[in-house]
PDB file of C-alpha atoms in Angstrom:
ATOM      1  CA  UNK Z   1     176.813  29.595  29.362  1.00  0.00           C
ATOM      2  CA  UNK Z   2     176.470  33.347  30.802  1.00  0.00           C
ATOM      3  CA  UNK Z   3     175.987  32.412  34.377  1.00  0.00           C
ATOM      4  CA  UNK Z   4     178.161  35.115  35.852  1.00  0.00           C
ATOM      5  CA  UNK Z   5     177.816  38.897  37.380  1.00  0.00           C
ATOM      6  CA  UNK Z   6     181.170  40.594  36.720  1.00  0.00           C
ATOM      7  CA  UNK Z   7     182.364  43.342  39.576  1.00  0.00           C
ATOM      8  CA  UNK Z   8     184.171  45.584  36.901  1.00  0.00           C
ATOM      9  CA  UNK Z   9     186.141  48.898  37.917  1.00  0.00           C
ATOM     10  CA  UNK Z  10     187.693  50.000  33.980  1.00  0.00           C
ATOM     11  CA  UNK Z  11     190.873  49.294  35.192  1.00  0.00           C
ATOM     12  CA  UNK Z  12     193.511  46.598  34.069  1.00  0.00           C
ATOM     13  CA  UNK Z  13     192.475  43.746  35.761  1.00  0.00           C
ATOM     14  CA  UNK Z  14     188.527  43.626  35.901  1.00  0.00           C
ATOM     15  CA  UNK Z  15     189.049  44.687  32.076  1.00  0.00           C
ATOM     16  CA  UNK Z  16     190.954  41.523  31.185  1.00  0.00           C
ATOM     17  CA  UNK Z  17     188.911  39.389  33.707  1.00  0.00           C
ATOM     18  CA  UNK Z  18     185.922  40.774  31.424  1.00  0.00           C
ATOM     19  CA  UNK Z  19     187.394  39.775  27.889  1.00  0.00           C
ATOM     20  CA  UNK Z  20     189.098  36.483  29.745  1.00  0.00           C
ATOM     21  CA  UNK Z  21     185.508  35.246  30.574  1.00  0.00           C
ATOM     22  CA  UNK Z  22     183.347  36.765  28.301  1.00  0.00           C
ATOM     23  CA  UNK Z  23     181.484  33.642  27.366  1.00  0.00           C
ATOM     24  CA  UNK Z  24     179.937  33.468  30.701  1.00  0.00           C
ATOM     25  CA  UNK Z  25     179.430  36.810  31.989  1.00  0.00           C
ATOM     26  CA  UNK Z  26     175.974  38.067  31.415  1.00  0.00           C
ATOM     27  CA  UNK Z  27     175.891  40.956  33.589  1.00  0.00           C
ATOM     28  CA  UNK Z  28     178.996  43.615  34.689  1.00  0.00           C
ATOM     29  CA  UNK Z  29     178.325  45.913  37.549  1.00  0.00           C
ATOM     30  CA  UNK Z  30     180.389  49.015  37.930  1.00  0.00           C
ATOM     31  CA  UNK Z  31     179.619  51.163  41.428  1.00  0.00           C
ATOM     32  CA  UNK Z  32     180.217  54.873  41.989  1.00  0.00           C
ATOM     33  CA  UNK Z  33     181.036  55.081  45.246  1.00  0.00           C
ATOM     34  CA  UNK Z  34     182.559  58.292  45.578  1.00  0.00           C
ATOM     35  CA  UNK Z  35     186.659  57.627  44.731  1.00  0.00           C
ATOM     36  CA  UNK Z  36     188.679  60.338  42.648  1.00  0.00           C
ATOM     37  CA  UNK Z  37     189.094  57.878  39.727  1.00  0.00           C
ATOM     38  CA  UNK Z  38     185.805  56.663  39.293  1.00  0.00           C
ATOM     39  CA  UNK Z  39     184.651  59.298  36.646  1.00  0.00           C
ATOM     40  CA  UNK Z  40     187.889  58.097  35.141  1.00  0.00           C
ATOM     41  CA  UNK Z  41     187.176  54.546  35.424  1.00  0.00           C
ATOM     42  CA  UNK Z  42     183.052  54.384  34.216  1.00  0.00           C
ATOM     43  CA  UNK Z  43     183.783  55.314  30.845  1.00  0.00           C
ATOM     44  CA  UNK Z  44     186.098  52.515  30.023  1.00  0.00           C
ATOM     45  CA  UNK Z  45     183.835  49.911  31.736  1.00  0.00           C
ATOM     46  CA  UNK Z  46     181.200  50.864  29.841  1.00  0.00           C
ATOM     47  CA  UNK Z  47     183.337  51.123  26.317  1.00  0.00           C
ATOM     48  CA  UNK Z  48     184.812  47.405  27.160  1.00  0.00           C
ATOM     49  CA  UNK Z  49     181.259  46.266  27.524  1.00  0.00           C
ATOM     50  CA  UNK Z  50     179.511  47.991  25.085  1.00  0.00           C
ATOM     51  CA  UNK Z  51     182.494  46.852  22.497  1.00  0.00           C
ATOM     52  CA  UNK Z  52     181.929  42.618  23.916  1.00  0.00           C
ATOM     53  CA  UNK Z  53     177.694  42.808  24.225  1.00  0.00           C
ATOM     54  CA  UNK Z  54     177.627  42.499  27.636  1.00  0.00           C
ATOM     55  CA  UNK Z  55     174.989  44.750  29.767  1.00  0.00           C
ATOM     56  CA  UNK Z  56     176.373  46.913  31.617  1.00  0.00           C
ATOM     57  CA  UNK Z  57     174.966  48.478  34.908  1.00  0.00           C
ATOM     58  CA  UNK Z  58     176.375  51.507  37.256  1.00  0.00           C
ATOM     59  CA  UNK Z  59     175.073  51.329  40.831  1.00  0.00           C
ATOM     60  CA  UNK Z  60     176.183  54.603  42.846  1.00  0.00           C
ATOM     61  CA  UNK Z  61     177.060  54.153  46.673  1.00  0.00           C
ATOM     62  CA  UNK Z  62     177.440  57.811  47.463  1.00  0.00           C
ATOM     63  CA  UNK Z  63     177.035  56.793  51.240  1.00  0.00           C
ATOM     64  CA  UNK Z  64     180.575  55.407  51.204  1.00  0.00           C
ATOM     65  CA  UNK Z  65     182.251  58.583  49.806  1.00  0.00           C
ATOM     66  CA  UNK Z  66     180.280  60.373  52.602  1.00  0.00           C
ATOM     67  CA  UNK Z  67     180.403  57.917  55.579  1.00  0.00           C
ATOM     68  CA  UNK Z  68     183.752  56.097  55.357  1.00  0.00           C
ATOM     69  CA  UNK Z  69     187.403  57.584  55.938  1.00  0.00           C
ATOM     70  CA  UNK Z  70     189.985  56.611  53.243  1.00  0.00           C
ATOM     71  CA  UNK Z  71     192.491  58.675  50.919  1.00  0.00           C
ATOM     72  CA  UNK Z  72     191.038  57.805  47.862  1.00  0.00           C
ATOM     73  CA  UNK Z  73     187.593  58.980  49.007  1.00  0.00           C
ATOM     74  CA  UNK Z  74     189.450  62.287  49.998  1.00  0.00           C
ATOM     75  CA  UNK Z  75     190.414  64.271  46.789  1.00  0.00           C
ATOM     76  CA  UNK Z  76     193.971  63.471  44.676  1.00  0.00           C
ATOM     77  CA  UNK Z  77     195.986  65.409  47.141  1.00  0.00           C
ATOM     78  CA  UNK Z  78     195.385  63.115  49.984  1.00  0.00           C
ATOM     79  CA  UNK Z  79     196.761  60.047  47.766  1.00  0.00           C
ATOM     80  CA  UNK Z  80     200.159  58.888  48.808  1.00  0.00           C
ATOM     81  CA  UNK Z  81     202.763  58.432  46.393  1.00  0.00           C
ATOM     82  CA  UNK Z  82     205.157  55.420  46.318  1.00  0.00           C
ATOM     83  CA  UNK Z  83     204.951  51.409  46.136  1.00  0.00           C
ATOM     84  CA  UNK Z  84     202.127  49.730  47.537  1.00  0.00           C
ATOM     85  CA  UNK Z  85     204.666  48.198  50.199  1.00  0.00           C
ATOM     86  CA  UNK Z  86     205.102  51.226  51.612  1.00  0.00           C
ATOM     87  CA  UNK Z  87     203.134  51.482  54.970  1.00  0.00           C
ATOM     88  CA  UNK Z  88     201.455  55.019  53.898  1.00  0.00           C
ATOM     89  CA  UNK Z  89     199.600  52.856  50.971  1.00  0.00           C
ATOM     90  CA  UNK Z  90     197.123  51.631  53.978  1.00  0.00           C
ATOM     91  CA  UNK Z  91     195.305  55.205  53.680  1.00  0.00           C
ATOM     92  CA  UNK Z  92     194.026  54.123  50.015  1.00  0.00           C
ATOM     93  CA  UNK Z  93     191.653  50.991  52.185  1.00  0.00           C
ATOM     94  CA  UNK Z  94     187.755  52.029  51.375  1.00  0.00           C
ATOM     95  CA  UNK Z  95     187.031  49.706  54.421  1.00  0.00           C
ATOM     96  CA  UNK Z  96     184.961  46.616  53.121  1.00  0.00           C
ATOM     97  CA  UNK Z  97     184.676  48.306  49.857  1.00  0.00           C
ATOM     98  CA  UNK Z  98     184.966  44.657  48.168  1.00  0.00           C
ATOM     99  CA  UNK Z  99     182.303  42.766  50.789  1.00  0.00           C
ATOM    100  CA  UNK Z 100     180.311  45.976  50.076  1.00  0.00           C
ATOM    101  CA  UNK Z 101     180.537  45.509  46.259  1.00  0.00           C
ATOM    102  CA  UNK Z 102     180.539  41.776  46.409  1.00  0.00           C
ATOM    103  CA  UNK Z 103     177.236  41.602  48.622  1.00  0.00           C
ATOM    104  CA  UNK Z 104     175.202  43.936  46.079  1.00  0.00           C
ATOM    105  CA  UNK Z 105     176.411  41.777  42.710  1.00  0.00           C
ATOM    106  CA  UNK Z 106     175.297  38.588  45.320  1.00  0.00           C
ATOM    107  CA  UNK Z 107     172.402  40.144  45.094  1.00  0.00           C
ATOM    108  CA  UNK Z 108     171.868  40.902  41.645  1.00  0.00           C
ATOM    109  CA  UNK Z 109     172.768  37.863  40.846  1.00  0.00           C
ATOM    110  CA  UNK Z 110     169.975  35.785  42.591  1.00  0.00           C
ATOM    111  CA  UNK Z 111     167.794  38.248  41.267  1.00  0.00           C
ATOM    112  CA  UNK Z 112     168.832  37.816  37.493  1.00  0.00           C
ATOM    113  CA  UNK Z 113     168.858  33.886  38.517  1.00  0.00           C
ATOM    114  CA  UNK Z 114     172.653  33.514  37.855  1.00  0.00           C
ATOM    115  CA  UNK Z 115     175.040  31.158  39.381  1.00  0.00           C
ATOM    116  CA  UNK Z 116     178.211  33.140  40.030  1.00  0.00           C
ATOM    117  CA  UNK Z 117     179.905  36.285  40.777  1.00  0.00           C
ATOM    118  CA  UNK Z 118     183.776  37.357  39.622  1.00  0.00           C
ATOM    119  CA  UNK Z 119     185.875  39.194  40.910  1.00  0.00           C
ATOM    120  CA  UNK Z 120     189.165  40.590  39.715  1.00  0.00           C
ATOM    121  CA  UNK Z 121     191.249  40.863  42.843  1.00  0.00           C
ATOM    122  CA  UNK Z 122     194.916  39.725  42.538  1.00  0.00           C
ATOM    123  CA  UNK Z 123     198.254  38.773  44.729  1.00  0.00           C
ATOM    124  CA  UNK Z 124     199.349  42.296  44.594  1.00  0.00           C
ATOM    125  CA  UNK Z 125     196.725  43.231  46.985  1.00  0.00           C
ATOM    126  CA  UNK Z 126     197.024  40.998  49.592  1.00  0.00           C
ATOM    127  CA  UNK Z 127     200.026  43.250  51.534  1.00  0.00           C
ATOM    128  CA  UNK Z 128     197.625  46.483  51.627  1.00  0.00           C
ATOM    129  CA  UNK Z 129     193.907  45.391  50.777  1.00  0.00           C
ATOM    130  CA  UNK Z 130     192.423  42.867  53.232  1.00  0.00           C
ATOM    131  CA  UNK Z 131     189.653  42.019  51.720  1.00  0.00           C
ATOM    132  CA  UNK Z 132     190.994  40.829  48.416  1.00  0.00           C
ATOM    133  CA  UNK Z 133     193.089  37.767  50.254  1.00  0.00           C
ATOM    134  CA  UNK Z 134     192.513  34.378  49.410  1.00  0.00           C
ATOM    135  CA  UNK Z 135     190.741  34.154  53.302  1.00  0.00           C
ATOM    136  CA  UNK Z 136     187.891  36.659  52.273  1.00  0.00           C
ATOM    137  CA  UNK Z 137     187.078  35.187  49.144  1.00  0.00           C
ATOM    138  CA  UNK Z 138     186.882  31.507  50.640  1.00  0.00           C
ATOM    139  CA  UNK Z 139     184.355  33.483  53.286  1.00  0.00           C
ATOM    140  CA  UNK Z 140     182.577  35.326  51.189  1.00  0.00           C
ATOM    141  CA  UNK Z 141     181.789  32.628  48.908  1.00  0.00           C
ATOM    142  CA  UNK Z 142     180.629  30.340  51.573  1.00  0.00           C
ATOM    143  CA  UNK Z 143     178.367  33.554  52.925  1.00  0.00           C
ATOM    144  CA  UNK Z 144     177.179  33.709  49.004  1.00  0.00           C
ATOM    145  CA  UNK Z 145     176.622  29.842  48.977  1.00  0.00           C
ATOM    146  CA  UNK Z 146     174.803  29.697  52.468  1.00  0.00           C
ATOM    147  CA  UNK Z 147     173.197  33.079  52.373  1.00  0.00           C
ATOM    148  CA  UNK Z 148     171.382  32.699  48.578  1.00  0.00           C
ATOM    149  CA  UNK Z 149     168.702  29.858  47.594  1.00  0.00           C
ATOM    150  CA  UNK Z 150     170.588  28.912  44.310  1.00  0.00           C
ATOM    151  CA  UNK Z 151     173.976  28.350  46.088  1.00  0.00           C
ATOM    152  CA  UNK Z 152     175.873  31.171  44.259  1.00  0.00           C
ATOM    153  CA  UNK Z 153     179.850  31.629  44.613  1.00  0.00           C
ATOM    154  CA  UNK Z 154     182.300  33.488  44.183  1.00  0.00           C
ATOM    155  CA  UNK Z 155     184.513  33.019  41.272  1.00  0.00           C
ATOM    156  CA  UNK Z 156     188.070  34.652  41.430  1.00  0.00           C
ATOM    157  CA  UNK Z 157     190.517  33.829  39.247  1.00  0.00           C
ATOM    158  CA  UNK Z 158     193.179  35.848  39.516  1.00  0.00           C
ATOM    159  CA  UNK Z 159     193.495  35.993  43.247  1.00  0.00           C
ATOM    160  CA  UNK Z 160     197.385  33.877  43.528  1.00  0.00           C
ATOM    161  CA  UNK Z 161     198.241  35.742  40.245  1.00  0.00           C
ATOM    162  CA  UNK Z 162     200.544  38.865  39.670  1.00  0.00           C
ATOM    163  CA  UNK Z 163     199.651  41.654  38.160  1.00  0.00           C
ATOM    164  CA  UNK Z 164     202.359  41.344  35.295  1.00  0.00           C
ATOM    165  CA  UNK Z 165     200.887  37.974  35.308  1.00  0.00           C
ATOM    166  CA  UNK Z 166     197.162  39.417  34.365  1.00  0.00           C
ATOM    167  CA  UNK Z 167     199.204  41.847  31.699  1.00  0.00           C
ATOM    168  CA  UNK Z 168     200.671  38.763  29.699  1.00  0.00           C
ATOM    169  CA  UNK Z 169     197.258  37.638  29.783  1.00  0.00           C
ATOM    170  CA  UNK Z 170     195.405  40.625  28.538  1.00  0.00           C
ATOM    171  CA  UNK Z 171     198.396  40.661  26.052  1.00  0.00           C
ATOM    172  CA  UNK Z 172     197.619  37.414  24.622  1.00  0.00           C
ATOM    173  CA  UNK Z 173     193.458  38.518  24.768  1.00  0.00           C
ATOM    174  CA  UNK Z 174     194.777  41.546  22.871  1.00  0.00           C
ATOM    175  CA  UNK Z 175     193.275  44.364  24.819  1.00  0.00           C
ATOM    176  CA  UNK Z 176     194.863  48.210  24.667  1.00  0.00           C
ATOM    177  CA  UNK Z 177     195.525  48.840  28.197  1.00  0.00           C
ATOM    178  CA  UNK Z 178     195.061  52.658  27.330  1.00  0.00           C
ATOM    179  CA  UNK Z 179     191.664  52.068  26.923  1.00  0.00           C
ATOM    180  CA  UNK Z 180     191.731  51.364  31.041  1.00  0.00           C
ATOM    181  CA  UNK Z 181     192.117  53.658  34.091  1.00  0.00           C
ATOM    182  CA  UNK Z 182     194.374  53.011  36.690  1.00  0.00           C
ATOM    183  CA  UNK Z 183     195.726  56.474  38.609  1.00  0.00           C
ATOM    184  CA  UNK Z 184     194.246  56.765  41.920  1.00  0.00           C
ATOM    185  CA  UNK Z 185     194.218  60.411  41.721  1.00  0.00           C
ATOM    186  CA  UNK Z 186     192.038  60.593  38.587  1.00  0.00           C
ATOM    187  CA  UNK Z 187     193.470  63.800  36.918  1.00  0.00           C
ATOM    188  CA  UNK Z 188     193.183  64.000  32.897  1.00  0.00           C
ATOM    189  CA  UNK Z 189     196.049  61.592  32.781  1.00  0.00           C
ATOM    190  CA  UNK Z 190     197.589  59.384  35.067  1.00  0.00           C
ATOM    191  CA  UNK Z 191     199.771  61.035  37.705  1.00  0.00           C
ATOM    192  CA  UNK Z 192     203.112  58.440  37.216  1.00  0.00           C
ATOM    193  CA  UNK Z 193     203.646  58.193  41.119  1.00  0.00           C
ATOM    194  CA  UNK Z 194     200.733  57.057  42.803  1.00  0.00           C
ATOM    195  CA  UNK Z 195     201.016  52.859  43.918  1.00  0.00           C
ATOM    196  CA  UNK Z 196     198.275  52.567  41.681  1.00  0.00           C
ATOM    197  CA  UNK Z 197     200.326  53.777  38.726  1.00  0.00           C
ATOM    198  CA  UNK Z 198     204.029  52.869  40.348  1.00  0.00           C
ATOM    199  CA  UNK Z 199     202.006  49.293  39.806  1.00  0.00           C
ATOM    200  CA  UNK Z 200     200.842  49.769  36.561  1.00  0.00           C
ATOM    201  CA  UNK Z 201     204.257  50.282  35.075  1.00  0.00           C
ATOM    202  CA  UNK Z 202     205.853  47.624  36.174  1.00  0.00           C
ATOM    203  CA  UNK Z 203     202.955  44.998  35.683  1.00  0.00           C
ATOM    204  CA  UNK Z 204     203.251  46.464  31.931  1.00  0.00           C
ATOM    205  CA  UNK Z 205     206.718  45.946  31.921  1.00  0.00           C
ATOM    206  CA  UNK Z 206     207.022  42.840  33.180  1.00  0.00           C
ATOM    207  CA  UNK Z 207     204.313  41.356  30.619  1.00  0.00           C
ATOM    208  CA  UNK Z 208     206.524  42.589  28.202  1.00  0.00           C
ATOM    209  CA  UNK Z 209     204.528  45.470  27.010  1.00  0.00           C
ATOM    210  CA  UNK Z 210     205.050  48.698  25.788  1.00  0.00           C
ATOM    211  CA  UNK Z 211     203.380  51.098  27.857  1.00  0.00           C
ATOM    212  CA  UNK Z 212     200.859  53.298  26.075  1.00  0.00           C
ATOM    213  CA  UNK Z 213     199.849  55.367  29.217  1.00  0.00           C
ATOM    214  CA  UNK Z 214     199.967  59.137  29.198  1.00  0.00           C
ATOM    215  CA  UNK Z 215     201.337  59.971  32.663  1.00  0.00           C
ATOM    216  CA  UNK Z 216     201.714  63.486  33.941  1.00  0.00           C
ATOM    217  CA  UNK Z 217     205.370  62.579  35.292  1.00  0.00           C
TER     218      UNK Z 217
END
């Protein structure tokens, strides 16, 4: 049954949440909202859903890019390079980009009369990103439940997962990860030292697969 609005970025893991649950997403929602990679990022969301039959919408939140302090809001030579448990990583937080982004596909999902909305968040962002911890999604689904006549909720699958864990899964789904954007700088290819792409390596890796990105270094 397609009873779902999916939040998807073009990157690994909204990519594989998008094949994963294909069945019952009827609507994914990308937003512009004024980071370096998200020219990068569109194209791929809109390949994925164009590839699966899935509409595909692009909701721009310029305000944030213009209101809200963060790195990745700043141009690529603000983004810090190293792991994302290094302290500097906290400079890449768009602060409440997800409740942002979470209350607008609420939203469109009342509208369109559906039941749920995903969300690709995983374990590797609980250190630096607050608002992709287990705590915010229990609270934001009970705002979405409360808050909406149909009772909709959150649906987040891959929030205790890794993201090498998501790779083996998107391995098995058989999607080409280069046909997703990761690199928080959003150059023509991916920079090979941003957390972002320190991440992506060694999620690849550690699904066992063979990494087909084109990294600057």
């Amino acid at each position: 049954m397609k009873d779902s609005v999916l939040i998807l970025s073009g990157g690994m893991d909204s990519v594989t949440l998008l094949y994963d649950q294909q069945q019952r997403i009827a609507l994914a929602v990308t937003f512009d909202y004024g980071a370096n990679h998200n020219a990068r990022e569109i194209p791929y969301a809109r390949l994925h859903c164009q590839r699966l039959g899935i509409e595909h919408i692009v909701i721009p939140l310029a305000f944030m890019g213009q209101y809200f302090e963060s790195s990745l809001l700043q141009g690529a030579d603000a983004i810090p390079e190293g792991h994302y448990a290094d302290e500097n990583m906290r400079s890449t937080v768009v602060p409440f980009r997800n409740g942002i982004m979470l209350s607008v596909a609420i939203g469109l999902a009342e509208s369109r009369g559906l039941k749920h909305v995903m969300m690709a968040n995983h374990g590797g962002d609980h250190t630096i990103y607050p608002d992709c911890r287990p705590e915010f999604v229990t609270a934001m689904s009970e705002a979405a439940r409360t808050g909406t006549y149909p009772g909709i909720t959150l649906l987040c699958p891959f929030t205790n997962l890794t993201k090498g864990q998501i790779a083996a899964r998107g391995r098995e789904l058989g999607i080409d990860y280069a046909e997703t954007w990761s690199c928080y700088k959003g150059g023509e290819y991916h920079c090979g030292r941003c957390g972002t792409c320190v991440e992506r390596r060694e999620a690849l890796a550690e699904a066992g697969i063979d990494d087909p990105t084109h990294y600057s270094q």
